Tab-separated table of C-alpha atoms and ligand atoms in Angstrom:
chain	number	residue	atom	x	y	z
A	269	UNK	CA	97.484	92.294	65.956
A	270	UNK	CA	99.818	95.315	67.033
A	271	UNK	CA	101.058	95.480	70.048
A	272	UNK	CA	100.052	98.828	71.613
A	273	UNK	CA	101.333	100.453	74.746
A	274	UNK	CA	100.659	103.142	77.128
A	275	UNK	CA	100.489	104.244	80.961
A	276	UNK	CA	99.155	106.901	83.277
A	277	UNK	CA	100.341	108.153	85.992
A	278	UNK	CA	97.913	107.977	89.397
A	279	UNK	CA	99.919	111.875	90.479
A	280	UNK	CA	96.394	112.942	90.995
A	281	UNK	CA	92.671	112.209	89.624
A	282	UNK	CA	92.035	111.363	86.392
A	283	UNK	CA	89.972	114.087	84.496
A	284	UNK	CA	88.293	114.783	81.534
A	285	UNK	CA	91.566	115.651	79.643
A	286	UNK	CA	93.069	112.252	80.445
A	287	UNK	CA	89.873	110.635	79.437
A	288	UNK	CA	89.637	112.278	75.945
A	289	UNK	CA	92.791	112.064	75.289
A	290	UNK	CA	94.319	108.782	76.614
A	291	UNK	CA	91.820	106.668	78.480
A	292	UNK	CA	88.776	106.699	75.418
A	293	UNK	CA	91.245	106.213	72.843
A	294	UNK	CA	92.803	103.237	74.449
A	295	UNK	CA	89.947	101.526	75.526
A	296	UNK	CA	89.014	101.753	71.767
A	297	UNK	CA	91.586	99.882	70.982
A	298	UNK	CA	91.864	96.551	72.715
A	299	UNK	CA	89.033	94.956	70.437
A	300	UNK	CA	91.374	94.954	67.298
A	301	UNK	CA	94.716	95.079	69.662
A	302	UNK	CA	97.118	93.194	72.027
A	303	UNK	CA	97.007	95.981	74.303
A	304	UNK	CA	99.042	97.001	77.102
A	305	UNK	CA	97.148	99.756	79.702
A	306	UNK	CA	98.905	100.409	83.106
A	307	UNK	CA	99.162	102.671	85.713
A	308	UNK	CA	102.506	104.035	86.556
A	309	UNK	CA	102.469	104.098	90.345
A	310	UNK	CA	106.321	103.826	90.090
A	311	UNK	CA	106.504	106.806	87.849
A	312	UNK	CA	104.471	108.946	90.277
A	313	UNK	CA	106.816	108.252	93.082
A	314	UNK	CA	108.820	110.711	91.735
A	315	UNK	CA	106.663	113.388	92.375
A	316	UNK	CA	104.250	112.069	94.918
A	317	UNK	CA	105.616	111.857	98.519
A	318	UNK	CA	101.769	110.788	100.274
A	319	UNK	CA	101.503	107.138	100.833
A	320	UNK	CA	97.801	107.624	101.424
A	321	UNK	CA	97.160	109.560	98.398
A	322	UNK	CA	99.341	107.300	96.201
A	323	UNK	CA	97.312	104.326	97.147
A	324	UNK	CA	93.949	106.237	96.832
A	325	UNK	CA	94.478	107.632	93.183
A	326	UNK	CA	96.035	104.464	92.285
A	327	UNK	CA	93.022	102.538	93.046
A	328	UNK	CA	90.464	105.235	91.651
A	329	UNK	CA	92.575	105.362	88.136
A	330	UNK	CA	91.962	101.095	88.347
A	331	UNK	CA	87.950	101.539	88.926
A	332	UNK	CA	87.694	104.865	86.531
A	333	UNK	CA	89.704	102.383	83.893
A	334	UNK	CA	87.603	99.454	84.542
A	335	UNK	CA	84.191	101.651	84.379
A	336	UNK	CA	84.493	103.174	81.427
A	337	UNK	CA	84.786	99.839	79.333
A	338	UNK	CA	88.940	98.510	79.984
A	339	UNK	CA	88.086	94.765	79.843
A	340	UNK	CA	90.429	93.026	81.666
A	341	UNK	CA	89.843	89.637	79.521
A	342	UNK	CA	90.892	91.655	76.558
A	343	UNK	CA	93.510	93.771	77.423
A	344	UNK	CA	96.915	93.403	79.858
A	345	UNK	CA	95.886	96.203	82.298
A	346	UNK	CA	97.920	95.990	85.492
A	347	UNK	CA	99.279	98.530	88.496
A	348	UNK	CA	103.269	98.927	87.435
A	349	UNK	CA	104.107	97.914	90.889
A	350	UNK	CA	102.516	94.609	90.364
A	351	UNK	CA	105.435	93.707	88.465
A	352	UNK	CA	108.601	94.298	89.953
A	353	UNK	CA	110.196	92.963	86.889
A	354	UNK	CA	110.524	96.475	85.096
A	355	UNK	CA	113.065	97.331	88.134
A	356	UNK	CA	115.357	94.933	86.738
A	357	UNK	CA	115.250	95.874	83.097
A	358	UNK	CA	115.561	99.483	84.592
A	359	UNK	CA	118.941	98.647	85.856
A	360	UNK	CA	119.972	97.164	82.930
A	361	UNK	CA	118.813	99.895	80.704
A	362	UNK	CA	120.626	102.194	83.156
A	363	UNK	CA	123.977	100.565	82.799
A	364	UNK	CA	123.682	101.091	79.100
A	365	UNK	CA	121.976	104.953	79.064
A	366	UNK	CA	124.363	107.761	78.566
A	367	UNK	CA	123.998	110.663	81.515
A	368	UNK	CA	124.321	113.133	78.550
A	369	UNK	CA	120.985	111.143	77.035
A	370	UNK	CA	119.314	112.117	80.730
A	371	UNK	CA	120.681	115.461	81.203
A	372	UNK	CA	119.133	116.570	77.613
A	373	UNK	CA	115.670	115.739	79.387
A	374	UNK	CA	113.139	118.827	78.662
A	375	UNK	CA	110.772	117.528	81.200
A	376	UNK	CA	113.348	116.977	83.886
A	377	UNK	CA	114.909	120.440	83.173
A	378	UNK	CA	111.345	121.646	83.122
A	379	UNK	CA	110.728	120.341	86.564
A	380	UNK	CA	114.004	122.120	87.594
A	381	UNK	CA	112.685	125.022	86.259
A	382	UNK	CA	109.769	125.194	88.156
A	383	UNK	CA	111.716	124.990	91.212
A	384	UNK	CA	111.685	121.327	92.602
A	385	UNK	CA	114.582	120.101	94.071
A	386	UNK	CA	115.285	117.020	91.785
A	387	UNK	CA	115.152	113.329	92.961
A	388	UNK	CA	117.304	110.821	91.585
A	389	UNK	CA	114.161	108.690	90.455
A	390	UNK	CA	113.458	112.145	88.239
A	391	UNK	CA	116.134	111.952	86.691
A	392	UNK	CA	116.221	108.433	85.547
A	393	UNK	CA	112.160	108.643	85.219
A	394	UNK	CA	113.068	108.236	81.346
A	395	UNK	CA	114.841	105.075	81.606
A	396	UNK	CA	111.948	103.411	83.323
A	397	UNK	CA	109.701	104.580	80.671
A	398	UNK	CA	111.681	102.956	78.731
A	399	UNK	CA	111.746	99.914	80.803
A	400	UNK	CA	108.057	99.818	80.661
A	401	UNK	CA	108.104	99.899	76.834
A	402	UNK	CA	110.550	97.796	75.827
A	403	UNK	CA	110.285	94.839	78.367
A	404	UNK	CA	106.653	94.206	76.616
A	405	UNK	CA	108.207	95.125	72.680
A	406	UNK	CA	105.672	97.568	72.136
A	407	UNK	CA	105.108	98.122	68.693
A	408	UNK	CA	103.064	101.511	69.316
A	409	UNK	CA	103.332	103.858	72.013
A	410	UNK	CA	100.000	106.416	71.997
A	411	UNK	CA	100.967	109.389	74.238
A	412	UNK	CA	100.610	112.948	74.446
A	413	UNK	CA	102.808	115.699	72.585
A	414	UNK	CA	105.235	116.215	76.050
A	415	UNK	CA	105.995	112.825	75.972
A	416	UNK	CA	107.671	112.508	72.629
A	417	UNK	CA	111.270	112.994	74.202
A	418	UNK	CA	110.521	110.233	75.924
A	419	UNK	CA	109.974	108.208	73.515
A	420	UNK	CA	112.812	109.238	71.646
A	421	UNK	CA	115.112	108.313	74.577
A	422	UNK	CA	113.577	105.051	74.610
A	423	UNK	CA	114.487	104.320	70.737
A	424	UNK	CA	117.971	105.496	71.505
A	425	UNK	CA	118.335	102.720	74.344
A	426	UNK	CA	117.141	100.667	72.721
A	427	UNK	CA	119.324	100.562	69.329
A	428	UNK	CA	122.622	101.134	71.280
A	429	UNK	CA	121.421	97.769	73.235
A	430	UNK	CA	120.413	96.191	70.106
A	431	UNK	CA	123.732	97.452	68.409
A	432	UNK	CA	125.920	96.734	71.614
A	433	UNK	CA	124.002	92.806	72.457
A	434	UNK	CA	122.586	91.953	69.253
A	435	UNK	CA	118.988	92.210	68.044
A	436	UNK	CA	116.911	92.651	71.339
A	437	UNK	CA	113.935	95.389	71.448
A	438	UNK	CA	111.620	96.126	68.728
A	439	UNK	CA	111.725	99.920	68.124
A	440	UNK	CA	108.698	101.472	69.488
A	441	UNK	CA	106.623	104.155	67.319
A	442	UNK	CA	105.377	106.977	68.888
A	443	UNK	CA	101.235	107.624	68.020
A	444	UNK	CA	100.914	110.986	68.690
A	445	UNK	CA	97.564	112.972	67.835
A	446	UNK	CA	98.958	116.072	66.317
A	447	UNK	CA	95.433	117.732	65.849
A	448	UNK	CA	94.265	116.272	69.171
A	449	UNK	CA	92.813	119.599	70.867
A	450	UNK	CA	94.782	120.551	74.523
A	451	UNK	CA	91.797	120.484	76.733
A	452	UNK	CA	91.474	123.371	78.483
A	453	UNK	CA	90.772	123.252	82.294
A	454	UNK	CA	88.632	126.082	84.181
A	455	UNK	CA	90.718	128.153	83.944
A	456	UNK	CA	91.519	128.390	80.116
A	457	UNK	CA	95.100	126.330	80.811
A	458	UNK	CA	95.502	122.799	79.858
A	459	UNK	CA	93.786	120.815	81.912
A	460	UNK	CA	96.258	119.001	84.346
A	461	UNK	CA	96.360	116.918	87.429
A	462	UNK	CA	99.199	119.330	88.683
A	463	UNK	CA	97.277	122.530	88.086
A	464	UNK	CA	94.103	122.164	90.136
A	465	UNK	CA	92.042	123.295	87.185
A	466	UNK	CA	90.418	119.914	86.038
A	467	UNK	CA	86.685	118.620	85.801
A	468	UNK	CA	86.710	115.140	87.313
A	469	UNK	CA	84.351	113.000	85.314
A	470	UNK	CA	83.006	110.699	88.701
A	471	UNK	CA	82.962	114.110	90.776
A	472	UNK	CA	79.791	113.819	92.756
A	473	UNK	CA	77.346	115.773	91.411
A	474	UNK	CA	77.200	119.142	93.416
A	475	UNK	CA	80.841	119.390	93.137
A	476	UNK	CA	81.045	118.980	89.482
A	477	UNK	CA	78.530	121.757	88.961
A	478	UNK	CA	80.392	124.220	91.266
A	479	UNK	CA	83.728	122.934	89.527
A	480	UNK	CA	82.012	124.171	86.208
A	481	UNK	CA	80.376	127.152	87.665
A	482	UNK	CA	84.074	128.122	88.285
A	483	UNK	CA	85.091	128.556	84.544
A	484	UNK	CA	86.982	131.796	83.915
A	485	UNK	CA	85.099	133.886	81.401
A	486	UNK	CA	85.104	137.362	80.019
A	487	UNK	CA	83.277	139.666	81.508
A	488	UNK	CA	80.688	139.639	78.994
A	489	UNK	CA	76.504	141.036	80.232
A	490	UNK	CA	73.658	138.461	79.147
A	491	UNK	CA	72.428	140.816	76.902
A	492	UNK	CA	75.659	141.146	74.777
A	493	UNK	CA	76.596	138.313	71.896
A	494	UNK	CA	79.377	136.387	72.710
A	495	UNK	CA	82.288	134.590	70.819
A	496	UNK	CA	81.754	130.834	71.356
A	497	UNK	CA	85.312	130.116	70.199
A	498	UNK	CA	86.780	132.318	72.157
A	499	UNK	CA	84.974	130.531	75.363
A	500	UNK	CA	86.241	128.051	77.403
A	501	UNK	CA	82.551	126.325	78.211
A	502	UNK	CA	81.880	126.203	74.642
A	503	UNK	CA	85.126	124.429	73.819
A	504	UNK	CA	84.317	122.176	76.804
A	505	UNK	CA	80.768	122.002	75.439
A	506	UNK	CA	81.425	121.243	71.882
A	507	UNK	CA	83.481	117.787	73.477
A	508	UNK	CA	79.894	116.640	74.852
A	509	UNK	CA	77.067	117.646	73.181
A	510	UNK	CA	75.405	116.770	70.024
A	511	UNK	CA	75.719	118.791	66.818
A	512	UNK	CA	72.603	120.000	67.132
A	513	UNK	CA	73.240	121.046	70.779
A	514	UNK	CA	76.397	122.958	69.748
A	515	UNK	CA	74.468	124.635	66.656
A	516	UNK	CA	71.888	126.133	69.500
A	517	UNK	CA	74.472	127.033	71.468
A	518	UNK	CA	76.683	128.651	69.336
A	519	UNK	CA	73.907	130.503	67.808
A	520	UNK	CA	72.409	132.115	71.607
A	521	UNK	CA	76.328	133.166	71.680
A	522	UNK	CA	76.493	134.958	69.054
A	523	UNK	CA	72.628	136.606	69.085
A	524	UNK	CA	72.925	137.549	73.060
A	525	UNK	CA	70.664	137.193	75.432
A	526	UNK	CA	72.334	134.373	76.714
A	527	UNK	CA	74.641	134.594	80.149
A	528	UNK	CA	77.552	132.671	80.762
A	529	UNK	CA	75.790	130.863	83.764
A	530	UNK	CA	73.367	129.289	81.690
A	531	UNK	CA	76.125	128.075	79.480
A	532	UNK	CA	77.635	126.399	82.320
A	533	UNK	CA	74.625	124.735	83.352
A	534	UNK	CA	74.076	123.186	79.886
A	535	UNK	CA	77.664	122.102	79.850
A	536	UNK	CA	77.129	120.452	83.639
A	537	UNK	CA	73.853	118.280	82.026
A	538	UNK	CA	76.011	117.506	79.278
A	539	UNK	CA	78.889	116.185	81.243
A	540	UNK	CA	77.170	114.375	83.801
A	541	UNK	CA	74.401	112.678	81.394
A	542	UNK	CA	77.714	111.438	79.346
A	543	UNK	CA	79.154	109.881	81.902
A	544	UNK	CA	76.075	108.709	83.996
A	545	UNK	CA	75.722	105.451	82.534
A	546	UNK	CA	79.815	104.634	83.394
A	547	UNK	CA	79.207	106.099	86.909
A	548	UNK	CA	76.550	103.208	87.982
A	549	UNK	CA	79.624	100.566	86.906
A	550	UNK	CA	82.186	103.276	88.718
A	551	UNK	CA	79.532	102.371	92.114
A	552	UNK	CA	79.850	99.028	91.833
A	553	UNK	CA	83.088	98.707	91.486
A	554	UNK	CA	83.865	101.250	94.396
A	555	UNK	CA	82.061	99.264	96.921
A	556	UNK	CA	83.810	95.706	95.877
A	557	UNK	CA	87.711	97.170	96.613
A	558	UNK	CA	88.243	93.079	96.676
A	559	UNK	CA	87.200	92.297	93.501
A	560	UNK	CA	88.962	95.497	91.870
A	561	UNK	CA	92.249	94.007	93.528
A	562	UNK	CA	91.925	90.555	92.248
A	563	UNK	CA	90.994	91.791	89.080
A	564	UNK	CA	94.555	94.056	88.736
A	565	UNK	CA	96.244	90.897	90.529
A	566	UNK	CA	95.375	88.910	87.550
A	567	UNK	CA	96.110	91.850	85.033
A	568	UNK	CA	99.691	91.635	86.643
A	569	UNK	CA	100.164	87.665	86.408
A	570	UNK	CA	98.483	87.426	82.713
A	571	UNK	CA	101.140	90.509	81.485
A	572	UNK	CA	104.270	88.764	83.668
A	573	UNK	CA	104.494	86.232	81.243
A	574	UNK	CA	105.550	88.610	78.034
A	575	UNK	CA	107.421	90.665	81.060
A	576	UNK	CA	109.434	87.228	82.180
A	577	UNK	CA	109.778	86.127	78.141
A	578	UNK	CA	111.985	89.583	77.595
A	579	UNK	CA	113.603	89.565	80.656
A	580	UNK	CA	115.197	86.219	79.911
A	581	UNK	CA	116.202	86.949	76.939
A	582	UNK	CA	117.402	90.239	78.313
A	583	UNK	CA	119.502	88.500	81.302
A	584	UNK	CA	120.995	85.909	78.601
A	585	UNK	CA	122.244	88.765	76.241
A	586	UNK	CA	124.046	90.837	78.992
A	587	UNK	CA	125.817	87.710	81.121
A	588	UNK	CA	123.516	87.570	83.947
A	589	UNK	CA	122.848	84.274	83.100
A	590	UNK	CA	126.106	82.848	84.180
A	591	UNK	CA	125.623	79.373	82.889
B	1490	ADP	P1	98.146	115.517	83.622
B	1490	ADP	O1	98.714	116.762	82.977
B	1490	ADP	O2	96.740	115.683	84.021
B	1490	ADP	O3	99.028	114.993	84.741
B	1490	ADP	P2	99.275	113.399	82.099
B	1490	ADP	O4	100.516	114.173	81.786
B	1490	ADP	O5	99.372	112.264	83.077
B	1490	ADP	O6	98.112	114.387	82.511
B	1490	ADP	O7	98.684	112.847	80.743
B	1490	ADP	C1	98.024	111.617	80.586
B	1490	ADP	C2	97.432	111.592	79.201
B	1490	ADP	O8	96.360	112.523	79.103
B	1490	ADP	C3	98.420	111.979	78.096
B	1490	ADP	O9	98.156	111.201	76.961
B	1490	ADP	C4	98.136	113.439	77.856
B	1490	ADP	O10	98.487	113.826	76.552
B	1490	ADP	C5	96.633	113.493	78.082
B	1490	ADP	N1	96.189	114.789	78.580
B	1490	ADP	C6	96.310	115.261	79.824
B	1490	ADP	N2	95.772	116.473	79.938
B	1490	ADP	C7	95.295	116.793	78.723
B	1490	ADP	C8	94.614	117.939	78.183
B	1490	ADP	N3	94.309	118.979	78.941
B	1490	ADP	N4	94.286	117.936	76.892
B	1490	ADP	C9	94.578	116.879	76.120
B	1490	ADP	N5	95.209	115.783	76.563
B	1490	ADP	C10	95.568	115.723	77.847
B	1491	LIG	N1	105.534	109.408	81.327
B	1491	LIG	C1	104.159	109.193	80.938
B	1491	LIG	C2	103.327	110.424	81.290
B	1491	LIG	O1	103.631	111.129	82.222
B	1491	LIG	C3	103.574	107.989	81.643
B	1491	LIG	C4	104.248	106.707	81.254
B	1491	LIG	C5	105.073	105.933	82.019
B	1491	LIG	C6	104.110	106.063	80.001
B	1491	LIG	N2	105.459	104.846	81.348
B	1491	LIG	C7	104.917	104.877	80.107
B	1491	LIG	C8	103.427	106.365	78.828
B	1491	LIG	C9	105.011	104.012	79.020
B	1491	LIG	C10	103.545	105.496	77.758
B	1491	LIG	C11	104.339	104.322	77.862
B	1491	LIG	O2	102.303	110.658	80.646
């Protein structure tokens, strides 16, 4: 059994993009797996100033987890804050990170870049990552192509500590899907929390159809053949439907005859008949806000005990343990 790890952050609702890419994928793997799944409600501080929103996405990433087949007897899937332990690792990590490791940070300088005034939690945001990783020895780390710095940071604490305190951390692998498409969003940029382009999958129905009638496309007549790879609802379309589907798609494209409209109301059917079946669980679940919090309660006390196994061992190497 490998131990695989990864997180999301709850900076805004999960969509599509973070389904195919992270959520599907992970759930796929707890079967075969000693998986980790969390949500990084720590990480999202960073970035994320509304109490009220915080706790609201946080809670809708737990139910969109749990409804779309996380099983909580099978996996460790907990709410970072849960376990308070990671702090402390974080603060020994941080003792033994180099600033010039942090200040090399592309997505911190990116951030800058955009023009945010950076927090000091922003800056450090890799060291918690790292926190998160190491303090449950992940094995593998599956995570998109931006976060492979990270990762990178995180194997560089963790060999000076090992080199500095002795053998300590297994070296985490990064999985990263090279050929794993970038999702577009409706407006032909990657799909992204932060961009108010995405396609919630447990959008209420009416909304989810205007979301899609909102896809930027050339300015294309029915009557004129169209390039269905060029095409943002194909793409979207192609993620959904059947092979057959996509064949009679792709072939009214390119004959004509066939406006973009109608696309997007195939694409809508698709999308919602995918994720019907995961939206009567994503009901249930909504109306018990109880039994979703016991259920990430006992995520968090299952996981403490590989979190409290490292940390010991952690607190022995450095001399916090005093006697
Ligand atoms: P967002 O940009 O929406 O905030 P995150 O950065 O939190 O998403 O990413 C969470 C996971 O979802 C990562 O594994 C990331 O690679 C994946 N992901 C997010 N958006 C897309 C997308 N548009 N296409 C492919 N993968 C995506
Ligand atoms: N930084 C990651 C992101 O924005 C989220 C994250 C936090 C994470 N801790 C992690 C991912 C640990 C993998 C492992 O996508």
């Amino acid at each position: 059994m490998t131990r695989i790890l990864s997180g999301i952050q709850p900076s805004g609702s999960l969509h599509i993009g973070n389904y195919l890419a992270m959520m599907k994928p992970m759930i796929a793997l707890q079967d075969d797996n000693e998986l980790y799944c969390f949500i990084v409600n720590y990480h999202a501080l960073t970035s994320l100033s509304d109490p009220e929103k915080l706790k609201k996405n946080t809670m809708d990433a737990a139910i969109d987890f749990l409804a779309l087949g996380l099983d909580p007897e099978k996996a460790n899937f907990w709410i970072q804050s849960d376990l308070p332990e990671v702090q402390e690792l974080t603060w020994i990590l941080s003792c033994n990170t180099s600033l010039g490791l942090l200040e090399r940070s592309h997505s911190y300088k990116d951030k800058i870049a955009k023009g945010l005034t950076p927090n000091a939690g922003l800056y450090t945001y890799p060291v918690l990552m790292a926190a998160d990783i190491l303090l449950f020895q992940a094995e593998k780390v599956p995570v998109g192509k931006d976060q492979k710095q990270h990762l990178e940071i995180t194997r560089d604490i963790a060999s000076s500590f090992n080199a500095n305190f002795g053998e300590t951390f297994v070296l985490p692998e990064p999985v990263i899907e090279d050929n794993l498409a970038v999702i577009p969003g409706v407006d032909g940029q990657k799909m992204s929390k932060s961009y108010d382009n995405t396609i919630c999958m447990f959008e209420e129905e009416k909304k989810m159809r205007k979301r899609i009638m909102k896809i930027v496309t050339d300015s294309r007549g029915v009557d004129e053949p169209k390039d269905p790879d060029k095409c943002t609802v194909f793409s979207l379309y192609k993620l959904f439907a059947s092979d057959e589907q996509i064949d009679s798609l792709r072939n009214a494209y390119l004959a004509g005859g066939m406006g973009y409209g109608d696309a997007k109301q195939l694409l809508f059917e698709v999308i919602r008949d995918y994720f019907k079946p995961f939206k009567e669980k994503r009901d249930q679940l909504a109306a018990d806000p109880q039994k979703v919090k016991d259920i990430m309660l006992m995520g968090a006390a299952k996981t403490r005990i590989k979190a409290r196994e490292t940390l010991s061992l952690v607190r022995e190497k450095v001399g916090l343990k005093y006697f």
